[in-house]
Amino acid sequence: MQRNNLRKWSLLLGAVAIVALPMPSWAQLTKYDLESRMGVESHVGNITGHAKAAKADYRRYCVVCHGELGDGNGESFPWIDPKPRDFQLGVFKCRSTPTGTLPTDQDLFDTLARGLDRSNMPQWSTFTKQQRADLVAWVKHFSPRWTNEKPGTPITIPPEPEVTPERIKAGRDVFARVQCWKCHGVLGQANGPSAATLTDDLGRPIAAYNFTEGARPKCGDTDRDIYRIFMTGLDGTPMPSFADNIKPDEAWDLVFYLRTLMSQNSKEKAMAKQLGLKPVDPNAPAGQQ
Amino acid sequence: MSKRYNFAAVLSAVVLICCGALILNQNVNAAGEGKITGTVKLDGPAPHMKGIDMGKDPYCAKAHANDPAHLETYVVGADGGLANVVVYISEGLSGSAAAESSATEPVFDQKNCMYTPHVLGLTVEQKFKVTTSDQTTHNIHPLPNPMTGNIPWNQSQPPGAAPVEKSWKAPEMIPVQCNIHPWMHGWFAVVKGPHATSDTKGTYTISNVPAGNYTVTAWQEAAGTQTQKVTVAAGGAGSANFTFKPK
């Protein structure tokens, strides 16, 4: 018994002594660094993805844009816009997790299948689930963030309430209060006063989402996807997280109002028409719409 | 077998006790606190700072109706004193003094569509608050290099929003911007150990400096960095004056 305790303590003390050593600083990763990170895994449902297994698929399908070192500097880099993601930075748009945190494996898995609308990233729905899980592990092996941090805790999305005219009106108030129109425009046409000067985290020009031209939102087009987009923000872009300033119930109201701006027919759109809902007034003082 | 574990236990304990002793010893040294003071000046006439057209947002434009806003790349006082220069100890601090993070919680405010202060000096892991005094929505969007260990984030602050509380993991000069108001540009200057930011007279005082020989670095967002050697006696004051040339 005593021996066992001693053993436990010695292991614990040893671990503490090792952790207390200074951490090396990060630099741009080289081929050699990446070689040592081949053991990275992903877990999606009951599937386990292995980075090593995705090597061939990555070389065949992904390397031309994302580059051999995963830094987004592939052969096609100069010719495409939006630019391919730099996986070494570990910063991703489509997450279920709060701004400033890593996405979950499931988030990356979903992005692969969904593709990113209005970019060169296609829908990789032709891959098997195992292939996708392997590629997720491969994407993760490019960034040391996955060694040093855990993915964020996914935000909680309450069940979707029923759409009512009151909720659509309340959603319009949220749209006015948090000033979505500053970039997206009062009609959602991506022509707000700040739309023209938007840049991404690397200083490259970027467009706000235009609700009216029928394109799918970048990170999915279900109601839950839209809810998630403004409550987590799209990291790496000017789109911030509104999680601290929109309550879960209000968030659903906003989703319903955003539907009225979209070109697709929806019951929200019909209700707004019946209500005779006018666009918000950008010149009205705060709280007086 | 058991002998080996005994040895491991004793060795680990010795390592930890040594570390502890080292840290405690340094804290004792830190008690005789001195300071480093000086003035930062700009060589030559102050560069012209472009005016900012805030016409995009009537709230911002109105706030500056009688007091036009200018870029703050160089903020120069009457006698050529250069403000917003962060002065910190870059070499010579003992491990514990460098690791100490300040307990105060400074505020980075968004006021009249500008950042106040323009440069906020912080230690690693020091908590700070981002607040808004404006009746217009801002998004607070720092842009650190994720390879340093600092992770970029982006949060909105509509009128009346609660403060955002954050800290940084690694030393880095982090630019911060508002995408809604593209002229809004500031800095989180994250350093290790005691530091100070110069005022409009160009003066600064770094307090809580233990006695020792140091290299002191002054950082200005556009003009770059300069270093000097400074010696601080126990409870005494060292001095370092800097002169920057505008770039």
Coordinates of C-alpha atoms in Angstrom, one line a residue:
Chain A
M1 CA 0.0 0.0 0.0
Q2 CA 2.7 2.4 1.1
R3 CA 4.8 1.4 -1.9
N4 CA 1.9 2.2 -4.2
N5 CA 1.5 5.6 -2.7
L6 CA 5.1 6.4 -3.0
R7 CA 5.0 5.3 -6.6
K8 CA 2.0 7.6 -7.3
W9 CA 3.8 10.5 -5.6
S10 CA 7.0 10.0 -7.5
L11 CA 5.2 10.0 -10.8
L12 CA 3.2 13.1 -9.9
L13 CA 6.3 15.0 -8.7
G14 CA 8.2 14.0 -11.9
A15 CA 5.3 15.2 -14.1
V16 CA 5.3 18.6 -12.2
A17 CA 9.1 18.9 -12.6
I18 CA 8.8 18.4 -16.4
V19 CA 5.8 20.8 -16.8
A20 CA 7.8 23.5 -14.9
L21 CA 10.4 23.6 -17.6
P22 CA 10.1 26.5 -20.0
M23 CA 8.0 26.0 -23.1
P24 CA 9.8 26.5 -26.4
S25 CA 8.3 29.2 -28.6
W26 CA 6.6 28.4 -31.9
A27 CA 7.9 29.2 -35.2
Q28 CA 6.7 28.5 -38.8
L29 CA 6.4 24.8 -39.1
T30 CA 8.7 22.8 -41.4
K31 CA 8.3 19.5 -43.1
Y32 CA 10.3 18.0 -40.3
D33 CA 8.0 19.4 -37.6
L34 CA 5.0 18.0 -39.5
E35 CA 6.5 14.6 -39.8
S36 CA 6.6 14.4 -36.0
R37 CA 2.9 15.2 -35.8
M38 CA 1.7 12.3 -38.0
G39 CA 0.1 10.6 -35.1
V40 CA -2.7 13.2 -34.7
E41 CA -6.2 11.7 -34.5
S42 CA -9.8 12.9 -35.0
H43 CA -12.9 11.6 -33.4
V44 CA -16.2 12.1 -35.1
G45 CA -19.1 10.1 -33.7
N46 CA -17.7 6.6 -33.4
I47 CA -15.2 7.1 -36.2
T48 CA -11.5 7.6 -35.5
G49 CA -9.6 9.4 -38.1
H50 CA -5.8 9.0 -38.5
A51 CA -3.7 11.8 -40.1
K52 CA -1.3 9.3 -41.7
A53 CA -4.2 7.6 -43.6
A54 CA -5.1 10.9 -45.3
K55 CA -1.7 11.7 -46.8
A56 CA -2.6 10.3 -50.3
D57 CA -6.0 12.0 -50.4
Y58 CA -4.5 15.3 -49.3
R59 CA -1.8 15.2 -52.0
R60 CA -4.3 14.3 -54.6
Y61 CA -7.2 16.6 -53.8
C62 CA -6.1 19.4 -51.4
V63 CA -2.4 20.2 -51.8
V64 CA -3.0 22.3 -54.9
C65 CA -4.7 25.0 -52.9
H66 CA -3.7 24.4 -49.3
G67 CA 0.0 23.6 -50.0
E68 CA 2.3 20.9 -48.8
L69 CA 2.9 22.6 -45.5
G70 CA -0.8 23.4 -45.0
D71 CA 0.0 27.1 -45.0
G72 CA -2.5 27.9 -47.8
N73 CA 0.3 28.6 -50.2
G74 CA -0.4 25.9 -52.8
E75 CA 0.1 26.3 -56.6
S76 CA -3.3 27.8 -57.1
F77 CA -2.9 30.4 -54.3
P78 CA -2.2 33.4 -56.7
W79 CA -5.3 32.7 -58.8
I80 CA -8.1 32.2 -56.3
D81 CA -10.0 34.5 -54.0
P82 CA -11.0 34.0 -51.2
K83 CA -7.5 32.6 -50.5
P84 CA -7.1 29.0 -49.2
R85 CA -7.0 28.6 -45.5
D86 CA -3.7 28.6 -43.6
F87 CA -4.1 25.5 -41.4
Q88 CA -0.9 26.3 -39.5
L89 CA -2.7 29.2 -37.8
G90 CA -5.5 27.0 -36.6
V91 CA -8.1 29.8 -37.1
F92 CA -11.4 28.6 -38.7
K93 CA -14.6 30.3 -39.8
C94 CA -17.2 27.6 -39.3
R95 CA -17.3 26.5 -35.7
S96 CA -19.8 25.5 -33.1
T97 CA -17.4 26.9 -30.5
P98 CA -17.0 30.5 -29.1
T99 CA -14.8 33.0 -30.9
G100 CA -11.0 32.6 -30.2
T101 CA -11.3 28.8 -29.7
L102 CA -10.5 25.8 -31.8
P103 CA -13.4 24.1 -33.7
T104 CA -14.5 20.6 -32.8
D105 CA -13.5 17.6 -35.0
Q106 CA -17.2 17.5 -36.0
D107 CA -17.1 21.1 -37.2
L108 CA -14.2 20.4 -39.5
F109 CA -15.8 17.2 -40.7
D110 CA -19.0 19.1 -41.5
T111 CA -17.1 21.9 -43.3
L112 CA -15.4 19.3 -45.6
A113 CA -18.7 17.9 -46.7
R114 CA -20.5 21.3 -46.9
G115 CA -17.8 23.1 -48.8
L116 CA -17.6 26.9 -48.5
D117 CA -20.0 28.6 -50.8
R118 CA -18.6 31.5 -53.0
S119 CA -15.1 30.2 -52.6
N120 CA -13.0 27.5 -54.4
M121 CA -13.7 25.0 -51.6
P122 CA -16.0 22.4 -53.1
Q123 CA -18.3 20.0 -51.3
W124 CA -16.3 16.9 -50.6
S125 CA -19.3 14.8 -50.1
T126 CA -17.9 12.1 -52.4
F127 CA -15.4 11.0 -49.7
T128 CA -16.4 8.2 -47.3
K129 CA -16.9 9.3 -43.7
Q130 CA -13.7 7.5 -42.8
Q131 CA -11.8 9.5 -45.5
R132 CA -13.2 12.7 -44.2
A133 CA -12.3 11.9 -40.6
D134 CA -8.8 11.0 -41.7
L135 CA -8.6 14.4 -43.5
V136 CA -9.8 16.2 -40.4
A137 CA -6.9 14.6 -38.5
W138 CA -4.6 15.6 -41.3
V139 CA -5.8 19.2 -41.1
K140 CA -5.2 19.2 -37.4
H141 CA -1.6 17.9 -37.7
F142 CA -0.7 21.2 -39.4
S143 CA -1.2 23.4 -36.3
P144 CA 0.5 23.0 -32.9
R145 CA -2.6 24.6 -31.4
W146 CA -4.2 21.2 -31.2
T147 CA -1.4 20.0 -28.9
N148 CA -1.5 23.0 -26.7
E149 CA -5.3 23.7 -26.5
K150 CA -8.6 21.8 -26.4
P151 CA -11.4 22.7 -28.8
G152 CA -13.9 25.2 -27.2
T153 CA -17.2 24.0 -25.7
P154 CA -19.9 24.2 -28.4
I155 CA -22.5 26.8 -27.7
T156 CA -25.9 25.7 -26.6
I157 CA -28.7 26.2 -29.1
P158 CA -32.1 26.0 -27.5
P159 CA -34.9 24.2 -29.6
E160 CA -36.2 26.3 -32.4
P161 CA -39.5 28.1 -31.4
E162 CA -42.4 28.5 -33.7
V163 CA -42.2 31.5 -36.1
T164 CA -44.7 34.3 -35.2
P165 CA -45.1 37.8 -36.6
E166 CA -44.1 39.1 -33.1
R167 CA -40.9 37.2 -33.3
I168 CA -40.1 38.6 -36.7
K169 CA -40.7 42.1 -35.5
A170 CA -38.5 41.4 -32.4
G171 CA -35.8 40.1 -34.7
R172 CA -35.9 43.3 -36.6
D173 CA -35.3 45.2 -33.3
V174 CA -32.3 43.0 -32.7
F175 CA -31.0 43.7 -36.2
A176 CA -31.4 47.4 -35.5
R177 CA -29.9 47.3 -31.9
V178 CA -26.7 45.4 -32.7
Q179 CA -26.4 47.2 -36.0
C180 CA -26.0 44.2 -38.4
W181 CA -26.7 46.8 -41.2
K182 CA -23.4 48.6 -40.6
C183 CA -21.9 46.0 -42.9
H184 CA -24.8 43.9 -44.3
G185 CA -27.0 46.9 -45.2
V186 CA -30.6 47.6 -44.1
L187 CA -31.9 45.3 -46.8
G188 CA -29.2 42.7 -46.4
Q189 CA -27.5 43.7 -49.7
A190 CA -24.0 43.8 -48.2
N191 CA -23.9 47.6 -48.9
G192 CA -23.8 49.0 -45.3
P193 CA -21.6 52.0 -44.6
S194 CA -18.7 49.8 -43.5
A195 CA -19.0 47.2 -46.2
A196 CA -16.5 48.7 -48.6
T197 CA -13.6 48.8 -46.2
L198 CA -13.8 45.3 -44.7
T199 CA -10.6 43.2 -44.6
D200 CA -9.8 39.7 -43.2
D201 CA -7.3 39.0 -40.5
L202 CA -4.4 39.1 -43.0
G203 CA -5.5 42.5 -44.4
R204 CA -7.1 41.2 -47.6
P205 CA -10.3 42.7 -48.8
I206 CA -13.4 40.7 -48.0
A207 CA -17.1 41.1 -48.8
A208 CA -19.9 41.0 -46.3
Y209 CA -22.6 38.3 -46.9
N210 CA -25.3 39.5 -49.3
F211 CA -28.6 38.0 -48.1
T212 CA -30.5 38.9 -51.2
E213 CA -28.7 37.1 -54.0
G214 CA -29.7 33.5 -53.2
A215 CA -26.2 32.3 -52.1
R216 CA -25.9 30.0 -49.2
P217 CA -24.4 31.4 -46.0
K218 CA -20.7 30.3 -45.6
C219 CA -21.2 28.0 -42.7
G220 CA -24.5 26.3 -43.6
D221 CA -28.1 27.3 -44.5
T222 CA -30.3 25.7 -41.9
D223 CA -31.8 27.9 -39.2
R224 CA -29.4 26.4 -36.6
D225 CA -26.5 27.1 -38.9
I226 CA -27.5 30.8 -39.1
Y227 CA -28.0 31.0 -35.4
R228 CA -24.5 29.5 -34.9
I229 CA -22.9 32.0 -37.4
F230 CA -23.7 35.1 -35.5
M231 CA -23.3 33.6 -32.0
T232 CA -19.8 32.3 -32.7
G233 CA -18.6 34.7 -35.3
L234 CA -16.5 33.7 -38.3
D235 CA -12.9 33.8 -36.9
G236 CA -10.4 35.3 -39.3
T237 CA -13.0 37.6 -40.8
P238 CA -14.6 40.9 -39.7
M239 CA -17.8 39.0 -38.6
P240 CA -17.7 39.2 -34.8
S241 CA -19.4 37.0 -32.2
F242 CA -22.6 38.5 -30.7
A243 CA -22.9 35.8 -28.0
D244 CA -22.5 38.4 -25.2
N245 CA -25.1 40.7 -26.5
I246 CA -27.9 38.6 -28.0
K247 CA -29.9 36.3 -25.7
P248 CA -30.7 32.8 -27.0
D249 CA -34.4 33.6 -27.4
E250 CA -33.6 36.9 -29.2
A251 CA -31.1 35.0 -31.4
W252 CA -34.0 32.9 -32.8
D253 CA -36.0 36.1 -33.5
L254 CA -33.0 37.4 -35.4
V255 CA -32.7 34.2 -37.4
F256 CA -36.4 34.6 -38.4
Y257 CA -35.8 38.2 -39.4
L258 CA -32.8 37.3 -41.5
R259 CA -34.9 34.8 -43.4
T260 CA -37.2 37.7 -44.5
L261 CA -34.2 39.4 -46.1
M262 CA -33.2 36.3 -48.1
S263 CA -34.3 35.9 -51.7
Q264 CA -35.7 32.4 -51.1
N265 CA -39.4 32.1 -50.3
S266 CA -40.2 31.3 -46.7
K267 CA -43.0 31.6 -44.2
E268 CA -41.0 34.3 -42.5
K269 CA -40.9 36.3 -45.8
A270 CA -44.7 35.8 -46.2
M271 CA -45.3 37.0 -42.7
A272 CA -43.1 40.1 -43.1
K273 CA -45.0 41.0 -46.2
Q274 CA -48.3 40.7 -44.4
L275 CA -47.0 42.8 -41.6
G276 CA -45.8 45.4 -44.1
L277 CA -42.4 45.3 -42.3
K278 CA -40.1 48.2 -43.3
P279 CA -36.3 48.0 -43.3
V280 CA -34.6 49.5 -40.2
D281 CA -33.8 53.2 -40.3
P282 CA -30.0 53.6 -40.0
N283 CA -30.4 57.3 -38.9
A284 CA -32.7 56.5 -36.0
P285 CA -31.1 57.1 -32.6
A286 CA -30.2 53.9 -30.7
G287 CA -33.3 52.2 -29.2
Q288 CA -35.8 54.2 -31.3
Q289 CA -36.7 52.2 -34.3
Chain B
M1 CA 12.1 -1.8 -8.5
S2 CA 11.0 0.0 -5.3
K3 CA 14.4 1.4 -5.0
R4 CA 14.1 3.1 -8.3
Y5 CA 10.9 4.7 -7.3
N6 CA 12.3 5.8 -4.1
F7 CA 15.2 7.4 -6.0
A8 CA 12.7 9.1 -8.5
A9 CA 10.7 10.4 -5.6
V10 CA 13.7 11.9 -3.8
L11 CA 15.1 13.4 -7.0
S12 CA 11.8 15.0 -7.9
A13 CA 11.4 16.4 -4.5
V14 CA 14.9 17.8 -4.6
V15 CA 14.3 19.4 -8.0
L16 CA 11.0 21.0 -6.7
I17 CA 12.6 22.3 -3.5
C18 CA 15.4 23.8 -5.4
C19 CA 13.0 25.5 -7.8
G20 CA 11.0 26.7 -4.8
A21 CA 14.0 28.0 -3.1
L22 CA 15.1 29.9 -6.2
I23 CA 11.7 31.5 -6.6
L24 CA 11.5 32.5 -2.9
N25 CA 15.0 33.9 -3.0
Q26 CA 14.1 36.1 -5.9
N27 CA 11.0 37.4 -4.2
V28 CA 13.2 38.5 -1.3
N29 CA 15.4 40.4 -3.7
A30 CA 12.4 42.0 -5.3
A31 CA 11.5 43.6 -2.0
G32 CA 14.0 46.4 -2.4
E33 CA 12.1 47.9 -5.3
G34 CA 13.6 50.6 -7.4
K35 CA 12.4 52.3 -10.6
I36 CA 13.5 53.3 -14.0
T37 CA 12.5 56.7 -15.3
G38 CA 13.1 58.8 -18.4
T39 CA 11.8 60.8 -21.3
V40 CA 11.0 59.7 -24.8
K41 CA 11.4 62.4 -27.5
L42 CA 10.8 62.6 -31.2
D43 CA 13.7 64.0 -33.3
G44 CA 12.6 66.8 -35.5
P45 CA 9.1 68.2 -36.2
A46 CA 6.1 66.0 -35.5
P47 CA 4.9 64.2 -38.7
H48 CA 1.6 65.3 -40.1
M49 CA -1.2 63.1 -38.8
K50 CA -4.0 62.8 -41.3
G51 CA -7.5 63.8 -40.2
I52 CA -10.1 61.1 -40.0
D53 CA -13.4 61.4 -42.0
M54 CA -16.0 59.7 -39.8
G55 CA -18.8 60.6 -42.2
K56 CA -19.7 56.9 -42.5
D57 CA -21.1 56.9 -39.0
P58 CA -23.1 60.0 -38.0
Y59 CA -22.7 59.2 -34.3
C60 CA -18.9 59.3 -34.6
A61 CA -18.9 62.4 -36.9
K62 CA -21.1 64.2 -34.4
A63 CA -18.8 63.3 -31.5
H64 CA -15.9 65.0 -33.3
A65 CA -17.9 67.9 -34.7
N66 CA -15.8 70.5 -32.8
D67 CA -12.7 68.4 -32.3
P68 CA -11.6 66.7 -35.5
A69 CA -10.0 63.4 -35.0
H70 CA -6.5 62.5 -36.3
L71 CA -4.6 59.3 -36.8
E72 CA -2.5 58.5 -33.6
T73 CA 0.6 56.9 -35.2
Y74 CA 2.7 59.6 -33.6
V75 CA 1.3 61.6 -30.6
V76 CA 3.8 64.3 -29.9
G77 CA 3.6 66.8 -27.0
A78 CA 4.6 70.5 -26.9
D79 CA 8.3 69.8 -26.2
G80 CA 8.7 67.0 -28.6
G81 CA 7.7 64.4 -26.0
L82 CA 6.5 61.2 -27.7
A83 CA 3.5 59.5 -26.1
N84 CA 2.4 55.9 -26.4
V85 CA 5.9 54.4 -26.3
V86 CA 6.0 51.2 -24.2
V87 CA 9.2 50.9 -22.2
Y88 CA 9.9 47.5 -20.7
I89 CA 12.8 45.4 -19.4
S90 CA 13.8 43.0 -22.1
E91 CA 16.9 41.4 -20.5
G92 CA 18.2 40.9 -17.0
L93 CA 14.9 40.2 -15.1
S94 CA 15.0 37.1 -12.9
G95 CA 12.5 34.4 -13.9
S96 CA 10.0 35.2 -11.1
A97 CA 10.0 38.9 -11.7
A98 CA 9.4 38.3 -15.4
A99 CA 6.7 35.8 -14.7
E100 CA 4.8 38.1 -12.3
S101 CA 1.7 39.4 -13.9
S102 CA 0.2 42.7 -12.8
A103 CA -2.9 42.4 -10.6
T104 CA -4.5 45.6 -11.8
E105 CA -7.1 45.3 -14.4
P106 CA -6.6 48.1 -16.9
V107 CA -9.4 49.3 -19.2
F108 CA -9.3 49.7 -23.0
D109 CA -12.3 52.0 -23.8
Q110 CA -14.0 52.7 -27.1
K111 CA -14.9 56.3 -26.9
N112 CA -16.0 58.7 -29.6
C113 CA -15.0 56.0 -32.1
M114 CA -11.4 56.0 -31.0
Y115 CA -9.4 53.7 -28.6
T116 CA -8.6 55.1 -25.2
P117 CA -5.7 54.6 -24.6
H118 CA -4.3 54.1 -28.1
V119 CA -1.7 51.7 -26.7
L120 CA -2.4 49.6 -23.7
G121 CA 0.7 48.0 -22.0
L122 CA 0.0 44.6 -20.4
T123 CA 1.9 41.8 -18.8
V124 CA 1.4 38.2 -19.9
E125 CA -1.8 36.7 -18.4
Q126 CA -2.8 40.1 -17.0
K127 CA -6.5 40.6 -17.2
F128 CA -7.9 43.6 -18.9
K129 CA -11.4 45.0 -19.8
V130 CA -12.6 46.2 -23.1
T131 CA -15.5 48.7 -22.6
T132 CA -17.6 50.9 -24.8
S133 CA -18.8 54.4 -24.1
D134 CA -20.3 54.9 -27.5
Q135 CA -23.9 54.8 -28.8
T136 CA -22.8 52.9 -31.9
T137 CA -21.8 49.3 -32.4
H138 CA -18.1 48.4 -32.4
N139 CA -16.4 45.1 -33.0
I140 CA -13.3 44.6 -31.0
H141 CA -10.9 42.5 -33.1
P142 CA -7.3 42.0 -32.0
L143 CA -5.0 40.5 -34.6
P144 CA -2.2 38.6 -32.9
N145 CA 0.0 36.1 -34.7
P146 CA -1.5 32.7 -33.7
M147 CA 1.9 31.1 -33.9
T148 CA 3.0 33.0 -30.8
G149 CA 0.3 31.3 -28.7
N150 CA -2.0 34.4 -28.7
I151 CA -5.3 33.5 -30.3
P152 CA -7.3 36.1 -32.4
W153 CA -10.9 36.7 -31.4
N154 CA -13.6 39.1 -32.6
Q155 CA -16.5 40.3 -30.4
S156 CA -19.2 42.8 -31.0
Q157 CA -20.1 45.6 -28.5
P158 CA -23.3 47.3 -29.3
P159 CA -24.3 50.4 -27.3
G160 CA -24.5 49.6 -23.6
A161 CA -22.7 46.2 -23.9
A162 CA -21.0 44.7 -20.9
P163 CA -17.2 44.9 -20.7
V164 CA -15.3 42.0 -22.4
E165 CA -12.6 40.6 -20.1
K166 CA -9.6 39.0 -21.6
S167 CA -5.8 38.3 -21.2
W168 CA -2.9 37.3 -23.5
K169 CA -0.7 34.2 -23.2
A170 CA 2.5 35.4 -24.8
P171 CA 4.5 38.6 -25.2
E172 CA 3.6 40.3 -28.5
M173 CA 2.7 43.7 -29.9
I174 CA -0.9 43.0 -30.9
P175 CA -2.7 45.4 -33.3
V176 CA -6.4 45.8 -32.6
Q177 CA -9.0 47.1 -35.0
C178 CA -12.7 47.7 -35.4
N179 CA -13.9 46.5 -38.8
I180 CA -17.0 48.6 -38.6
H181 CA -14.9 51.8 -38.2
P182 CA -11.8 51.1 -40.2
W183 CA -9.9 54.1 -38.8
M184 CA -10.0 52.7 -35.3
H185 CA -6.6 51.2 -34.7
G186 CA -4.8 50.5 -31.4
W187 CA -2.4 48.2 -29.7
F188 CA -2.1 45.7 -26.9
A189 CA 1.6 45.8 -26.0
V190 CA 2.1 42.5 -24.1
V191 CA 5.4 42.2 -22.3
K192 CA 7.0 40.3 -19.4
G193 CA 7.6 42.1 -16.1
P194 CA 7.4 45.7 -15.1
H195 CA 6.8 48.3 -17.9
A196 CA 5.4 51.8 -18.5
T197 CA 3.9 53.8 -21.3
S198 CA 5.0 57.3 -22.0
D199 CA 2.6 60.2 -21.6
T200 CA 2.2 63.3 -23.9
K201 CA 5.3 64.9 -22.2
G202 CA 7.2 61.7 -23.2
T203 CA 7.9 60.8 -19.6
Y204 CA 7.5 57.3 -18.1
T205 CA 8.3 55.6 -14.8
I206 CA 8.7 51.9 -14.5
S207 CA 8.2 51.0 -10.8
N208 CA 8.7 47.8 -8.8
V209 CA 12.1 47.1 -10.4
P210 CA 14.4 44.9 -8.3
A211 CA 18.0 45.9 -8.1
G212 CA 20.1 44.7 -11.1
N213 CA 21.6 45.3 -14.5
Y214 CA 19.0 45.5 -17.3
T215 CA 18.5 46.0 -21.0
V216 CA 15.5 48.3 -21.4
T217 CA 13.6 48.4 -24.7
A218 CA 11.4 51.2 -25.9
W219 CA 8.8 50.3 -28.5
Q220 CA 6.9 52.7 -30.8
E221 CA 4.3 51.4 -33.2
A222 CA 5.8 53.0 -36.3
A223 CA 9.4 53.9 -35.4
G224 CA 10.3 50.5 -34.0
T225 CA 12.4 49.7 -31.0
Q226 CA 15.5 51.0 -29.2
T227 CA 17.4 49.5 -26.3
Q228 CA 19.6 50.8 -23.5
K229 CA 21.6 49.4 -20.6
V230 CA 20.3 50.5 -17.2
T231 CA 21.6 49.7 -13.7
V232 CA 19.2 50.0 -10.8
A233 CA 20.5 50.0 -7.2
A234 CA 18.3 48.5 -4.4
G235 CA 15.5 51.0 -3.8
G236 CA 17.2 53.4 -6.3
A237 CA 16.3 54.8 -9.6
G238 CA 17.8 54.1 -13.0
S239 CA 17.4 56.4 -16.0
A240 CA 17.0 55.9 -19.7
N241 CA 16.1 58.6 -22.2
F242 CA 15.1 57.7 -25.8
T243 CA 15.0 59.7 -29.0
F244 CA 13.1 58.3 -32.0
K245 CA 13.3 59.4 -35.6
P246 CA 10.0 59.3 -37.4
K247 CA 9.9 56.7 -40.2

